[in-house]
PDB file of C-alpha atoms in Angstrom:
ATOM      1  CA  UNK A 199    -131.138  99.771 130.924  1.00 46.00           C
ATOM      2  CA  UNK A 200    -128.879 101.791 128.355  1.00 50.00           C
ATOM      3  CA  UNK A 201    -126.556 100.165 125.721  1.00 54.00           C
ATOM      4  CA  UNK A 202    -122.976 100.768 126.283  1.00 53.00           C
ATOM      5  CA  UNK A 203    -122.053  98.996 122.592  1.00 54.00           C
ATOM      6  CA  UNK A 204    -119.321 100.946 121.301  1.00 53.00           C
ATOM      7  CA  UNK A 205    -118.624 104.858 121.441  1.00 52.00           C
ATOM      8  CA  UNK A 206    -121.660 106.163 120.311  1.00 57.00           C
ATOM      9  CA  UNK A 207    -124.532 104.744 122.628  1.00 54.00           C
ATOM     10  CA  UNK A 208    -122.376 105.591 125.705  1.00 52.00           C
ATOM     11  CA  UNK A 209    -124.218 108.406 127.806  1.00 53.00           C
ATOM     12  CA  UNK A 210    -122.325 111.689 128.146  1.00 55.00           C
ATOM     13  CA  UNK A 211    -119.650 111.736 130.712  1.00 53.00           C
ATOM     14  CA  UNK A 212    -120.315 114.474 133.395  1.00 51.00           C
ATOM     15  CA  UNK A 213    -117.735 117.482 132.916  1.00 53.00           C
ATOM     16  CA  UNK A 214    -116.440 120.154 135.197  1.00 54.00           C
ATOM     17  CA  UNK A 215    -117.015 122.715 132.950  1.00 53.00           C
ATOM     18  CA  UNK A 216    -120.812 121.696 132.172  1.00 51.00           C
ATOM     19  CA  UNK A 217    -122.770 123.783 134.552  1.00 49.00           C
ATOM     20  CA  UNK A 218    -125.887 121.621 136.019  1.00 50.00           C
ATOM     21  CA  UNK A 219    -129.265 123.301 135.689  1.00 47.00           C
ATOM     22  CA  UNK A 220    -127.820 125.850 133.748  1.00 50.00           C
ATOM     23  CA  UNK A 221    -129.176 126.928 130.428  1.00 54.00           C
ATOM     24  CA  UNK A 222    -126.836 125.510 128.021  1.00 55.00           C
ATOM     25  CA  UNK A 223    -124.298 124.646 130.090  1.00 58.00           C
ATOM     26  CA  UNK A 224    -122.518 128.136 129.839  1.00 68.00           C
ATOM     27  CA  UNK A 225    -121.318 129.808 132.852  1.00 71.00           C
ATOM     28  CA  UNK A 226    -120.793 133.505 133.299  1.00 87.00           C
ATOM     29  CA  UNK A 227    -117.498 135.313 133.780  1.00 88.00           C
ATOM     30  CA  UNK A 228    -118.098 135.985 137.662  1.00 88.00           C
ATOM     31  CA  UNK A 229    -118.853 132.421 138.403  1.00 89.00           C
ATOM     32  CA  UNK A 230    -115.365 131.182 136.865  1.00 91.00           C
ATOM     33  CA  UNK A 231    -113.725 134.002 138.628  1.00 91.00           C
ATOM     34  CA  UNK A 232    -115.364 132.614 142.159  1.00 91.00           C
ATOM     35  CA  UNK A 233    -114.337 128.857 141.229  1.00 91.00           C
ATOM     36  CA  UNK A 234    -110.748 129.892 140.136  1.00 92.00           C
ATOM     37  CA  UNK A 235    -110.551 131.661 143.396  1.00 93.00           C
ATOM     38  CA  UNK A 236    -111.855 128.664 145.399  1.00 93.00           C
ATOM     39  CA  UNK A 237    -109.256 126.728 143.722  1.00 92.00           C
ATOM     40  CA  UNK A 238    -106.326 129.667 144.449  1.00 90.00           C
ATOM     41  CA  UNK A 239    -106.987 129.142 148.130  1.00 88.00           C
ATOM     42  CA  UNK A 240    -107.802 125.216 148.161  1.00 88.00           C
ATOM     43  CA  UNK A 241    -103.925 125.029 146.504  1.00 84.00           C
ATOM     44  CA  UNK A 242    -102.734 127.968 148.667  1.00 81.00           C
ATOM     45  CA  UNK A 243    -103.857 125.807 151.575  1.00 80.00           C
ATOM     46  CA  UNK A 244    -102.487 122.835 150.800  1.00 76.00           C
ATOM     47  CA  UNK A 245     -98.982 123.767 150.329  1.00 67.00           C
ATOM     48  CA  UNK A 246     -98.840 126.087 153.888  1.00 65.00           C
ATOM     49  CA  UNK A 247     -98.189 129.145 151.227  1.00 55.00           C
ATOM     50  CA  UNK A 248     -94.558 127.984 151.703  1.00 62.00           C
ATOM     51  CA  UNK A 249     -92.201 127.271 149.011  1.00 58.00           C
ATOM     52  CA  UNK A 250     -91.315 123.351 148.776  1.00 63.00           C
ATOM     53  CA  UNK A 251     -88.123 123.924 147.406  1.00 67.00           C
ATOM     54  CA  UNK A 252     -85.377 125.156 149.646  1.00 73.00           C
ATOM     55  CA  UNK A 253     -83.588 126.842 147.613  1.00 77.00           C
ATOM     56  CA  UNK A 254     -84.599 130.307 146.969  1.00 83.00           C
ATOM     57  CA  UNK A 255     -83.802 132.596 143.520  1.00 85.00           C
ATOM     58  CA  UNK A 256     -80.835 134.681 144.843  1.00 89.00           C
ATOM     59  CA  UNK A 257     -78.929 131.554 146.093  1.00 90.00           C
ATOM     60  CA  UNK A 258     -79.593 129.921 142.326  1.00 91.00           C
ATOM     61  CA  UNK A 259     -78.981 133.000 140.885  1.00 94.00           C
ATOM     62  CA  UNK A 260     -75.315 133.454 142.602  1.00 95.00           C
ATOM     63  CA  UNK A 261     -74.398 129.676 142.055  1.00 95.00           C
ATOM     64  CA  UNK A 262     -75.519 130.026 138.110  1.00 97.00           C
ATOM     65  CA  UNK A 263     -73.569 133.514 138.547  1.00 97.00           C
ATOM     66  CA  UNK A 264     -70.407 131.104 139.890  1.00 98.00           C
ATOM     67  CA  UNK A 265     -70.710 128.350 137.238  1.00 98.00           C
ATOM     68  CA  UNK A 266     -70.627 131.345 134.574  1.00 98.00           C
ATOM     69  CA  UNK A 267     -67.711 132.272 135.586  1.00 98.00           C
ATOM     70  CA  UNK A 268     -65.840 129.313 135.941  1.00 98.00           C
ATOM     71  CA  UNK A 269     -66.710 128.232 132.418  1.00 98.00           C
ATOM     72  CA  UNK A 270     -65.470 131.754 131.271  1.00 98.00           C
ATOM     73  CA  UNK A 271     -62.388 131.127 133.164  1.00 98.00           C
ATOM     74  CA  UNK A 272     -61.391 127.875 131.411  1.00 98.00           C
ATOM     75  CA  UNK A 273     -62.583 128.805 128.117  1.00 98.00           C
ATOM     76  CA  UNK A 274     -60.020 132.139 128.490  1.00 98.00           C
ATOM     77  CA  UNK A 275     -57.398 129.645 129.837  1.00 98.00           C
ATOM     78  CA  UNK A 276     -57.734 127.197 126.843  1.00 98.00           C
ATOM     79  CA  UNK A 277     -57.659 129.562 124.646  1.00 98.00           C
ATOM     80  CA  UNK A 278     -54.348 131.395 126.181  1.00 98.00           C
ATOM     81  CA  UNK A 279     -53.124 127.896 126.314  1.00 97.00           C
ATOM     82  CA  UNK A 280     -53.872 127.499 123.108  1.00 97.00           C
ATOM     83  CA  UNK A 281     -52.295 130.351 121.874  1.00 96.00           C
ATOM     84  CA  UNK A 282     -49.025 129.986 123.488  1.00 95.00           C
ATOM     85  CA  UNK A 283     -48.629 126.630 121.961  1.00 94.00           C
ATOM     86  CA  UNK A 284     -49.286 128.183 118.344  1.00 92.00           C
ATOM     87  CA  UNK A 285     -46.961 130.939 118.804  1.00 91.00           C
ATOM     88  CA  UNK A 286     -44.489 129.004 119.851  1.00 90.00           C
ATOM     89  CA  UNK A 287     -44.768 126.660 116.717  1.00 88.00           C
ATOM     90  CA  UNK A 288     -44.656 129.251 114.355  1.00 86.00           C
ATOM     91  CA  UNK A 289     -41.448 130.860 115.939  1.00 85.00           C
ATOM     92  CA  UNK A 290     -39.806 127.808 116.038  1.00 76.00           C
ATOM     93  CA  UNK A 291     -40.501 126.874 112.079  1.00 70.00           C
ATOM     94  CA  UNK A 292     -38.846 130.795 111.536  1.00 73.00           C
ATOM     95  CA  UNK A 293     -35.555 130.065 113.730  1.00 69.00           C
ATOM     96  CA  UNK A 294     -34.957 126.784 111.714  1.00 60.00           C
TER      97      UNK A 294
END
């Protein structure tokens, strides 16, 4: 039976990308391009090749489009706000 005392005696831990029976453990290009594949359609499966949000990028894109310009609108309303009150300072300190 093998020693499993510390880090070093433990036997090597079987890895995906270690290719059994293979020279080296190397695999070539067309073999990861048939497991990437494999995985593509294993995921593409799984999720119906739906979306699992409901919310689609032209409705997110008009809502961010309306939240843009409500900040611009209170930004140019503070600022005409603003303004007004510092204009109407500075005529009142010249009628005095």
């Amino acid at each position: 039976m093998e020693n499993y005392d510390g880090v070093r005696n433990r036997p090597a831990a079987h890895s995906v990308y270690t290719g059994v029976g293979e020279e080296n453990g190397e695999e070539n290009v067309e073999e990861l391009r048939e497991r990437l594949r494999q995985m593509k359609a294993i995921v593409n499966d799984r999720s119906g090749g739906k979306k699992k949000s409901g919310i689609d990028e032209g409705f997110l894109s008009v809502v961010f489009a309306c939240i843009l310009v409500v900040i611009a609108g209170v930004t140019l309303y503070a600022f005409v706000v603003l303004y007004a009150a510092v204009h109407r300072r500075w005529t009142e300190d010249l009628n005095d």
